[in-house]
XYZ file of C-alpha atoms in Angstrom:
670
model
C 35.315 -1.027 -0.540
C 34.628 1.676 2.019
C 31.590 1.449 4.267
C 31.009 5.214 4.385
C 32.601 8.250 2.716
C 32.267 11.995 3.234
C 32.092 14.312 0.205
C 33.953 17.555 0.953
C 32.219 19.484 -1.792
C 28.861 20.726 -3.021
C 26.760 21.085 -6.145
C 26.780 18.756 -9.116
C 30.072 17.015 -8.312
C 28.852 16.084 -4.829
C 25.630 14.711 -6.336
C 27.584 12.815 -8.976
C 29.840 11.156 -6.358
C 26.829 10.257 -4.218
C 25.178 8.467 -7.164
C 28.142 6.150 -7.668
C 28.542 5.549 -3.945
C 24.886 4.555 -3.619
C 25.215 2.166 -6.573
C 28.161 0.513 -4.836
C 26.371 0.344 -1.468
C 28.648 2.915 0.139
C 27.126 5.271 2.722
C 27.483 8.991 2.070
C 27.914 12.084 4.225
C 27.393 15.571 2.814
C 28.688 18.824 4.260
C 26.891 22.106 3.814
C 27.098 25.825 4.497
C 24.278 28.119 5.593
C 23.453 28.782 1.930
C 23.222 25.060 1.136
C 21.001 23.814 3.969
C 18.354 22.573 1.498
C 20.684 21.917 -1.425
C 20.288 18.901 -3.676
C 23.477 17.183 -2.496
C 22.371 17.514 1.131
C 19.025 15.893 0.389
C 20.638 13.073 -1.622
C 23.205 12.031 1.006
C 22.495 9.584 3.831
C 23.761 12.118 6.373
C 24.737 15.781 6.332
C 26.809 17.998 8.617
C 26.707 21.793 8.824
C 30.185 23.347 8.489
C 29.694 27.118 8.609
C 28.537 30.323 6.885
C 28.028 30.715 3.146
C 31.461 32.121 2.121
C 33.768 29.240 1.162
C 36.601 30.548 3.345
C 34.325 30.016 6.356
C 32.934 26.628 5.352
C 34.103 24.479 2.433
C 37.728 25.609 2.785
C 37.952 24.971 6.538
C 39.746 21.626 6.665
C 39.340 21.195 10.420
C 35.548 21.340 10.203
C 35.412 18.822 7.385
C 37.674 16.355 9.177
C 35.617 16.853 12.341
C 32.480 16.017 10.329
C 34.105 12.818 9.069
C 35.023 11.800 12.605
C 31.550 12.645 13.894
C 29.848 10.441 11.307
C 32.419 7.643 11.196
C 33.344 8.208 7.543
C 36.397 6.160 6.560
C 37.377 8.325 3.602
C 36.901 11.812 2.199
C 36.288 12.540 -1.480
C 37.239 16.165 -2.221
C 35.540 16.443 -5.630
C 37.136 19.262 -7.626
C 37.990 22.783 -6.531
C 37.951 23.732 -2.844
C 40.402 21.401 -1.004
C 40.846 18.850 -3.799
C 44.441 19.893 -4.573
C 45.446 20.941 -1.079
C 48.370 18.823 0.093
C 47.953 20.049 3.667
C 44.384 18.773 3.720
C 45.475 15.398 2.333
C 48.071 15.141 5.114
C 45.552 16.177 7.764
C 43.247 13.391 6.588
C 46.038 10.836 6.944
C 46.930 12.123 10.403
C 43.280 11.726 11.412
C 43.234 8.128 10.152
C 40.952 9.021 7.247
C 41.683 8.035 3.640
C 41.996 10.954 1.222
C 40.456 9.835 -2.085
C 43.121 11.419 -4.227
C 46.866 11.345 -4.867
C 49.604 11.396 -2.204
C 50.398 14.854 -0.779
C 53.841 14.804 -2.403
C 52.270 14.348 -5.852
C 49.894 17.249 -5.233
C 52.822 19.444 -4.195
C 54.895 18.382 -7.185
C 52.215 19.565 -9.598
C 50.749 22.349 -7.462
C 53.402 24.904 -8.353
C 53.402 25.204 -12.120
C 56.992 26.372 -12.454
C 58.417 23.463 -10.466
C 56.102 21.071 -12.284
C 57.421 22.151 -15.670
C 60.999 21.682 -14.517
C 60.093 18.197 -13.301
C 58.453 17.392 -16.626
C 61.538 18.499 -18.527
C 63.560 15.953 -16.535
C 60.953 13.289 -17.379
C 61.361 14.109 -21.110
C 57.817 15.503 -21.360
C 57.745 18.446 -23.829
C 57.004 21.837 -22.227
C 56.104 25.290 -23.585
C 59.004 27.785 -23.713
C 58.769 30.186 -20.780
C 60.036 31.394 -17.408
C 59.301 29.417 -14.220
C 61.830 30.952 -11.810
C 61.514 32.167 -8.227
C 62.604 35.752 -8.941
C 59.320 37.649 -9.146
C 60.567 41.214 -9.498
C 58.561 43.056 -12.170
C 61.750 44.161 -13.922
C 63.040 40.610 -14.342
C 59.644 39.297 -15.440
C 59.431 42.043 -18.053
C 62.898 41.085 -19.380
C 61.918 37.419 -19.504
C 58.772 38.329 -21.445
C 60.965 40.142 -23.987
C 63.234 37.094 -24.212
C 60.338 34.689 -24.765
C 58.765 37.021 -27.322
C 55.277 38.493 -27.389
C 52.535 37.479 -27.119
C 53.144 35.900 -23.704
C 50.828 34.403 -21.131
C 51.064 35.291 -17.427
C 49.794 32.452 -15.227
C 49.404 32.109 -11.477
C 51.859 29.501 -10.200
C 49.282 28.096 -7.777
C 46.327 28.759 -10.062
C 43.674 27.090 -12.108
C 40.359 27.820 -13.801
C 41.687 30.924 -15.544
C 42.307 32.830 -12.300
C 45.442 34.976 -12.305
C 45.897 34.528 -16.043
C 46.528 37.310 -18.585
C 47.533 37.371 -22.244
C 49.920 40.236 -23.050
C 50.573 41.303 -26.635
C 52.982 44.225 -26.158
C 55.652 45.333 -23.705
C 53.629 48.478 -22.963
C 50.770 46.363 -21.547
C 52.930 44.038 -19.455
C 53.133 45.978 -16.166
C 49.359 46.466 -15.835
C 48.627 42.848 -16.800
C 51.206 41.566 -14.316
C 49.704 43.619 -11.478
C 46.206 42.340 -12.296
C 47.312 38.715 -12.513
C 49.201 38.910 -9.207
C 46.278 40.563 -7.442
C 43.801 37.994 -8.732
C 46.155 35.128 -7.857
C 46.602 36.408 -4.308
C 42.840 36.732 -3.836
C 42.072 33.289 -5.280
C 44.985 31.198 -3.967
C 46.795 33.230 -1.315
C 49.911 33.200 -3.520
C 50.724 35.938 -6.041
C 53.652 34.170 -7.767
C 53.357 33.851 -11.537
C 55.128 32.166 -14.425
C 55.432 33.206 -18.056
C 54.777 31.129 -21.156
C 54.998 31.707 -24.860
C 51.444 32.306 -26.076
C 50.695 30.078 -29.052
C 48.649 32.003 -31.597
C 46.563 29.011 -32.735
C 46.559 26.465 -29.910
C 44.321 23.528 -29.080
C 43.822 22.533 -25.439
C 43.965 18.744 -25.298
C 44.172 16.825 -22.039
C 44.785 13.188 -21.187
C 42.917 11.352 -18.432
C 45.379 9.261 -16.426
C 44.853 6.775 -13.623
C 47.367 5.035 -11.389
C 47.182 2.673 -8.437
C 49.481 2.152 -5.463
C 50.928 -1.014 -6.993
C 52.788 0.711 -9.812
C 50.174 0.394 -12.554
C 49.268 3.427 -14.655
C 47.077 3.903 -17.719
C 45.536 6.683 -19.739
C 41.896 6.765 -20.774
C 42.517 8.734 -23.945
C 42.086 12.431 -24.613
C 39.554 15.234 -24.258
C 39.543 18.369 -26.378
C 38.780 21.450 -24.273
C 39.774 24.134 -26.765
C 36.497 26.079 -26.763
C 36.978 28.486 -23.861
C 36.113 31.960 -22.676
C 38.123 33.778 -20.002
C 40.391 30.705 -20.048
C 37.515 28.589 -18.725
C 36.166 25.630 -20.655
C 32.750 25.869 -22.301
C 32.512 22.706 -24.404
C 34.558 19.543 -23.960
C 34.591 16.481 -26.152
C 36.176 13.080 -26.464
C 37.916 11.923 -28.499
C 39.603 15.027 -29.922
C 38.623 15.869 -33.527
C 41.156 14.780 -36.153
C 43.348 13.032 -33.592
C 45.639 10.499 -35.272
C 46.497 7.218 -33.577
C 50.168 8.242 -33.670
C 49.531 11.498 -31.794
C 47.147 9.803 -29.350
C 49.818 7.265 -28.523
C 52.500 9.956 -28.110
C 50.341 12.141 -25.845
C 49.120 9.167 -23.823
C 52.666 7.933 -23.266
C 53.797 11.426 -22.199
C 50.896 11.719 -19.752
C 51.607 8.343 -18.161
C 55.293 9.275 -17.903
C 54.290 12.481 -16.123
C 52.162 10.537 -13.634
C 54.884 7.992 -12.933
C 57.494 10.729 -12.496
C 55.730 11.962 -9.356
C 54.536 8.630 -7.946
C 50.941 9.426 -8.782
C 47.968 7.463 -7.417
C 44.321 7.953 -8.396
C 42.623 10.058 -11.088
C 44.505 12.913 -12.707
C 44.545 14.942 -15.882
C 47.652 15.960 -17.776
C 46.869 19.068 -19.805
C 48.691 19.774 -23.036
C 48.576 22.655 -25.466
C 49.029 21.801 -29.133
C 50.217 24.203 -31.822
C 47.764 23.608 -34.687
C 48.993 26.369 -36.985
C 49.930 23.503 -39.338
C 47.338 21.026 -38.084
C 47.621 18.476 -35.274
C 51.180 17.124 -35.223
C 52.766 14.641 -32.846
C 55.810 16.927 -32.454
C 53.813 20.077 -31.629
C 52.252 19.464 -28.226
C 53.508 20.768 -24.870
C 52.843 20.070 -21.212
C 50.897 22.850 -19.472
C 49.955 21.450 -16.070
C 48.577 18.455 -14.253
C 45.320 18.615 -12.338
C 45.684 16.216 -9.427
C 41.979 15.520 -9.078
C 38.871 14.561 -10.991
C 38.034 17.065 -13.742
C 34.717 18.788 -14.367
C 34.665 17.259 -17.850
C 35.349 13.653 -16.805
C 31.880 12.452 -17.961
C 32.857 12.586 -21.648
C 35.641 10.100 -20.915
C 33.157 7.890 -19.086
C 30.769 8.013 -22.036
C 33.330 6.861 -24.632
C 35.013 4.226 -22.430
C 32.029 2.879 -20.501
C 33.922 3.304 -17.228
C 32.830 5.007 -13.984
C 35.846 7.066 -12.927
C 34.485 7.741 -9.441
C 34.191 3.995 -8.907
C 37.809 3.668 -10.048
C 38.750 6.355 -7.511
C 37.042 4.539 -4.663
C 38.593 1.193 -5.565
C 42.129 2.573 -5.954
C 41.850 4.602 -2.728
C 40.746 1.400 -1.004
C 43.959 -0.345 -2.071
C 42.714 -2.242 -5.125
C 44.514 -2.474 -8.459
C 43.271 -0.611 -11.523
C 40.169 -2.335 -12.906
C 41.620 -2.513 -16.447
C 44.976 -2.494 -18.206
C 45.842 -0.189 -21.116
C 45.165 -2.791 -23.814
C 41.689 -3.409 -22.389
C 40.611 0.214 -22.793
C 38.890 1.218 -26.026
C 37.040 4.198 -27.480
C 33.399 3.872 -28.505
C 31.654 6.732 -30.305
C 31.889 10.415 -29.478
C 30.778 12.446 -26.447
C 30.368 16.199 -25.916
C 29.772 18.113 -22.682
C 28.246 21.589 -22.445
C 28.360 23.608 -19.233
C 24.994 25.266 -18.679
C 25.650 28.409 -16.653
C 23.594 31.136 -15.026
C 25.299 33.911 -16.955
C 24.460 36.473 -19.603
C 26.523 36.175 -22.808
C 25.160 39.528 -24.026
C 26.658 41.234 -20.940
C 30.096 39.676 -21.456
C 29.059 36.471 -19.649
C 28.285 38.290 -16.410
C 27.098 35.708 -13.843
C 23.404 35.870 -12.984
C 21.937 35.309 -9.523
C 18.347 34.555 -8.603
C 15.781 31.850 -7.927
C 15.273 29.087 -10.486
C 11.533 29.632 -10.820
C 11.495 27.033 -13.581
C 14.077 24.360 -14.344
C 13.175 21.676 -16.840
C 16.010 19.564 -18.218
C 16.122 17.227 -21.219
C 15.143 13.628 -20.475
C 18.089 11.350 -19.669
C 18.649 8.178 -21.692
C 21.498 6.177 -23.213
C 22.485 9.204 -25.308
C 21.817 12.067 -22.876
C 23.172 12.559 -19.349
C 22.522 15.508 -17.044
C 24.778 16.148 -14.034
C 23.316 18.869 -11.841
C 23.367 20.084 -8.271
C 20.247 22.256 -8.317
C 16.494 21.753 -8.529
C 13.586 23.974 -9.467
C 13.058 26.509 -6.704
C 16.735 26.607 -5.687
C 18.675 29.870 -5.780
C 21.847 30.654 -7.698
C 23.788 32.685 -5.143
C 26.868 34.918 -5.456
C 28.827 32.622 -3.147
C 29.550 29.767 -5.548
C 30.156 28.932 -9.186
C 26.971 29.670 -11.198
C 26.878 26.318 -12.998
C 23.345 24.959 -13.357
C 24.230 21.652 -15.003
C 26.575 19.719 -17.210
C 24.808 18.308 -20.270
C 26.619 15.327 -21.764
C 25.578 13.603 -24.983
C 26.926 10.536 -26.795
C 26.503 9.112 -30.271
C 28.370 6.937 -32.711
C 30.162 9.873 -34.387
C 30.912 13.539 -33.720
C 28.354 15.163 -36.014
C 25.580 12.960 -34.643
C 26.629 13.826 -31.081
C 26.563 17.548 -31.894
C 23.101 17.188 -33.403
C 21.910 15.512 -30.202
C 23.558 18.245 -28.131
C 21.710 21.005 -29.975
C 18.423 19.137 -29.604
C 18.927 18.537 -25.872
C 19.979 22.148 -25.205
C 16.797 23.318 -26.901
C 14.747 21.282 -24.427
C 15.985 23.277 -21.429
C 13.458 25.602 -19.810
C 15.089 27.897 -17.252
C 13.501 31.012 -15.787
C 14.677 33.264 -12.972
C 18.254 33.779 -14.157
C 19.949 34.530 -17.457
C 21.537 31.458 -19.059
C 23.972 30.606 -21.835
C 21.810 27.947 -23.557
C 21.167 29.962 -26.743
C 24.899 30.705 -26.927
C 25.721 27.001 -26.544
C 23.259 26.062 -29.304
C 24.872 28.597 -31.628
C 28.320 27.298 -30.690
C 27.451 23.621 -31.209
C 25.934 24.442 -34.594
C 28.568 26.826 -35.914
C 29.907 25.503 -39.251
C 33.553 25.948 -38.223
C 33.012 24.063 -34.959
C 31.067 21.290 -36.679
C 33.946 20.866 -39.135
C 36.467 20.690 -36.255
C 38.278 23.972 -37.006
C 39.124 24.575 -33.329
C 41.509 26.571 -31.218
C 41.305 28.388 -27.886
C 40.436 31.658 -29.637
C 37.346 30.190 -31.299
C 34.742 32.109 -29.276
C 36.445 35.471 -29.726
C 36.978 34.838 -33.422
C 33.303 34.064 -34.033
C 31.851 36.170 -31.244
C 29.405 38.046 -33.496
C 28.001 34.716 -34.723
C 27.660 33.194 -31.263
C 26.363 35.895 -28.931
C 22.543 36.031 -29.101
C 21.308 39.267 -30.635
C 18.944 41.410 -28.560
C 16.138 41.503 -31.116
C 12.569 42.607 -30.280
C 10.144 39.868 -29.337
C 8.315 38.688 -32.488
C 4.550 38.945 -32.808
C 4.248 35.199 -32.189
C 5.813 35.606 -28.732
C 3.563 38.564 -27.919
C 0.563 36.439 -28.930
C 1.620 33.566 -26.669
C 2.104 35.990 -23.785
C -1.311 37.558 -24.421
C -2.992 34.140 -24.468
C -1.280 33.157 -21.208
C -2.402 36.394 -19.508
C -5.959 35.912 -20.779
C -6.194 32.282 -19.640
C -4.749 33.192 -16.248
C -7.240 36.039 -15.806
C -10.130 33.777 -16.768
C -9.041 31.129 -14.267
C -8.809 33.745 -11.514
C -12.215 35.197 -12.394
C -13.823 31.753 -12.447
C -12.399 31.001 -9.011
C -13.963 34.200 -7.666
C -17.389 33.321 -9.090
C -17.797 29.719 -7.952
C -21.490 28.739 -7.943
C -22.606 31.450 -10.354
C -21.343 30.776 -13.868
C -23.408 33.714 -15.218
C -21.813 36.241 -12.888
C -20.434 39.237 -14.827
C -17.346 39.009 -12.613
C -16.392 35.716 -14.310
C -16.456 37.237 -17.792
C -13.095 38.075 -19.293
C -14.159 38.792 -22.854
C -13.653 42.526 -23.361
C -17.321 43.041 -24.082
C -18.125 45.994 -26.324
C -21.547 47.128 -27.533
C -21.858 46.682 -31.314
C -18.274 45.439 -31.577
C -16.215 42.314 -31.022
C -14.881 41.898 -27.504
C -11.376 43.259 -27.277
C -8.837 44.633 -24.832
C -5.487 46.334 -25.031
C -2.440 44.820 -23.373
C 0.839 46.707 -23.125
C 4.020 44.676 -22.898
C 7.404 46.226 -22.162
C 10.149 44.549 -24.176
C 13.351 45.872 -22.599
C 12.880 49.658 -22.964
C 10.033 49.621 -25.496
C 6.313 49.586 -24.709
C 4.311 47.570 -27.244
C 0.538 48.067 -27.359
C -1.300 44.931 -28.449
C -5.001 44.702 -29.328
C -6.396 41.321 -28.411
C -9.765 40.162 -29.699
C -11.449 37.347 -27.795
C -12.338 34.409 -30.009
C -14.151 31.801 -27.944
C -13.157 30.524 -24.528
C -9.547 29.610 -25.228
C -8.372 31.764 -28.109
C -7.350 35.335 -28.875
C -6.533 37.176 -32.066
C -3.631 39.556 -31.562
C -3.173 42.633 -33.726
C 0.097 44.548 -33.406
C 2.452 46.382 -35.732
C 0.124 45.824 -38.721
C 0.311 42.094 -38.127
C -2.318 39.633 -37.002
C -2.045 36.174 -35.462
C -4.583 33.744 -33.970
C -3.520 31.716 -30.938
C -5.497 29.317 -28.774
C -4.719 26.737 -26.131
C -4.744 25.766 -22.472
C -2.510 26.759 -19.577
C -1.577 23.954 -17.217
C -1.016 24.472 -13.504
C 2.769 24.013 -13.880
C 3.004 26.888 -16.360
C 3.040 24.779 -19.530
C 1.124 26.455 -22.355
C -0.287 23.967 -24.869
C -0.931 26.309 -27.767
C -1.810 26.408 -31.453
C -0.336 29.458 -33.185
C -2.060 29.984 -36.541
C -2.657 26.240 -36.514
C 0.904 25.243 -35.489
C 0.852 23.218 -32.262
C 3.518 23.699 -29.598
C 4.173 23.279 -25.897
C 6.101 26.057 -24.222
C 6.832 27.262 -20.704
C 5.332 30.432 -19.255
C 6.649 31.739 -15.944
C 5.018 34.759 -14.340
C 6.494 36.625 -11.404
C 4.331 39.657 -10.654
C 4.103 41.583 -13.920
C 7.145 39.872 -15.432
C 6.600 37.053 -17.920
C 9.259 34.666 -19.183
C 8.315 32.853 -22.388
C 10.382 29.704 -22.877
C 10.553 28.440 -26.458
C 12.866 25.678 -27.735
C 16.341 27.176 -27.626
C 15.261 30.740 -26.855
C 13.927 32.809 -23.971
C 11.974 36.059 -24.067
C 11.221 38.321 -21.116
C 8.299 40.759 -21.150
C 6.701 42.964 -18.531
C 2.952 43.529 -18.447
C 2.414 47.282 -18.095
C -0.602 48.650 -16.258
C -1.181 52.133 -17.719
C -3.046 53.114 -14.557
C 0.178 52.853 -12.564
C 2.677 55.674 -13.069
C 6.221 54.575 -12.353
C 8.303 56.819 -10.162
C 11.314 58.136 -12.018
C 14.454 58.669 -10.034
C 15.854 61.691 -11.787
C 18.869 61.636 -9.499
C 20.013 58.248 -10.793
C 21.866 59.704 -13.729
C 25.630 59.417 -13.572
C 25.610 56.576 -11.047
C 27.515 53.377 -11.729
C 25.819 50.485 -9.980
C 27.121 47.070 -8.954
C 26.057 44.553 -11.643
C 25.919 41.819 -8.979
C 26.829 41.181 -5.338
C 30.567 41.068 -4.675
C 33.619 42.606 -3.036
C 35.423 45.768 -4.066
C 38.993 44.684 -4.826
C 40.486 47.988 -5.914
C 39.437 51.606 -6.430
C 41.446 53.058 -9.309
C 40.393 56.723 -9.140
C 39.867 59.443 -6.537
C 37.012 61.869 -6.045
C 37.498 64.888 -8.282
C 39.510 62.963 -10.873
C 38.777 63.568 -14.539
C 38.078 60.339 -16.435
C 37.679 59.335 -20.058
C 35.130 56.992 -21.609
C 36.096 53.355 -21.013
C 38.585 54.184 -18.252
C 38.719 51.568 -15.468
C 37.356 53.037 -12.237
C 36.873 50.128 -9.853
C 37.445 46.369 -9.783
C 34.719 44.166 -8.315
C 35.255 40.499 -7.465
C 32.180 38.286 -7.752
C 31.676 34.576 -8.338
C 35.442 33.977 -8.393
C 36.058 36.464 -11.225
C 37.143 40.092 -11.412
C 34.810 42.578 -13.142
C 36.009 46.032 -14.165
C 33.657 48.988 -13.673
C 34.439 51.461 -16.466
C 33.436 55.052 -17.147
C 30.482 55.289 -19.570
C 31.767 58.646 -20.825
C 34.019 61.604 -20.097
C 33.413 63.304 -16.764
C 34.536 63.973 -13.203
C 34.286 61.477 -10.324
C 31.818 63.159 -7.952
C 31.570 60.567 -5.187
C 33.031 57.166 -4.327
C 30.741 55.178 -2.058
C 32.913 52.132 -1.314
C 36.564 51.287 -0.744
C 38.685 48.180 -1.295
C 37.513 45.293 0.859
C 33.897 46.461 1.105
C 31.123 43.992 0.294
C 28.386 45.354 -1.977
C 24.936 44.183 -3.010
C 23.554 44.087 -6.534
C 22.318 47.444 -7.823
C 23.965 49.588 -5.139
C 25.629 52.790 -6.357
C 29.397 52.257 -6.403
C 30.360 55.755 -7.515
C 28.934 58.669 -9.450
C 30.277 60.730 -12.326
C 29.280 64.226 -13.365
C 29.622 65.350 -16.943
C 32.148 68.057 -17.722
C 30.781 71.512 -18.390
């Protein structure tokens, strides 16, 4: 076993690797950028080395700095985690040249699977079934268009060097092919420095099922069964589970054997995942699955495999990289129960899953136990920045069967309290409870098919939420007044009771719920209660507000504990499985109205302008693409809100922009 390892990554995967290393008595070294100086993984590690500015190209992707950090600290091996340099053969070679063990496969194996076209050709030779498509070197648009016609629409364009949905486009008609190809190539070049693509037949009802494989340097190879990753959006996984629903032993054996054959065909060593796509138009069949790609690293979703097998895959990685044999043989591996993983993201499902940046003013996670595991790389008070993936945590649950595991997942998701950024928790709860998902009716188009059922509706805050907010404001005001009147409990300055002559004490609070002002009459009932009257409804709420923002309340006699986060006049009310945001309006303050803001299209988040698609003076139609913005590793299209003329373009391709800045302006046609 190694004495000390360096983790060439950040966030939850770095923290997860550190936990196993500490359990095994292995010293750990973290690396960090300017943005991560106080990050969780830095604080967890035994040592940490600064490697550069926040952008990954200047820090986490600079191999020389990471190897220099390993030399400086005496680390014997480097664990790359996933993403960043984890599948970079050049980095693996540089480690070997520096006398440092790369905790991953040999460089040749990475190269063999790194280019998807060559990998598919290799798999065909190894008798592993592959999806019909085109994987050639000729990248002329004319030839690719002809190949798409030959394969038959719909087709899928995929970046040869890609992953994570980058450089991927589905094309349904020949008329859409040229634009989709240009977008995929541009995104691939930005993400991987290589704009080559391949084409595949797009299966109309596919399931994404992958096999976890492991091999050592002594010729042993096993699979640790399958994971179903079919529930995706933008070709990125949202929920993963193991084992796959409705998987027969015959199909499991066939897929496992194919995955092991793929690993052996390239002399694989370490942890890897062989990804298959299964045509389930007639159900899961052992003759209807096809090789897609092999990820030559640990996967984000590896915890569900750990939960059903009882194995620590990072420990296996360390042992195999240290020259040991695999801990178990195939016949010793068994499946126990069912596990599901949900990726909790800082993103807004209502705004087409737009990533959200900001400070995590409140972050309370479900309690961990034998059934619930939380892998995270952030803590309360940390910031979600535009520089890295906006994942907050991976929530993994286990139970004896699938429906029980899904029930636990919904319960645990409802226990999250997150304020400061938009999150997808309500979406995940809806997804995990959708009847079709519960019954196992899955394919990669699930989210789009049931989108109206899954995306949280923007409904007005109910009276109960307004009452809880009013109680919190009242209790906070009373605490502040009491602090100002220490030593004189009868001081009129400590009274927050809305005193009225010949009337009950009452006040009016105005809450803004999105664009609507709601006037609420609150009547003071004792020291810790208010009666709220609004919209011809009445509710009595009482309770206490703890210093950490927990409101212990009784709403018309129903007891509950919720989170209240106040930032200035903004209040976030955190109920089980739902979040409401209100703004306390002071009628004495008149907001300045920027009448010149009309017609401006603002940046929804910080990012880089990738392409400007129009010129000043151009006439545009509603929905027309005007500009492409790259942020958080994804492209976002800025579209015209209506017909008009482009009056001014404020940025050009390559410019960095901040959130809210005016990108361009449009004037309506006369």
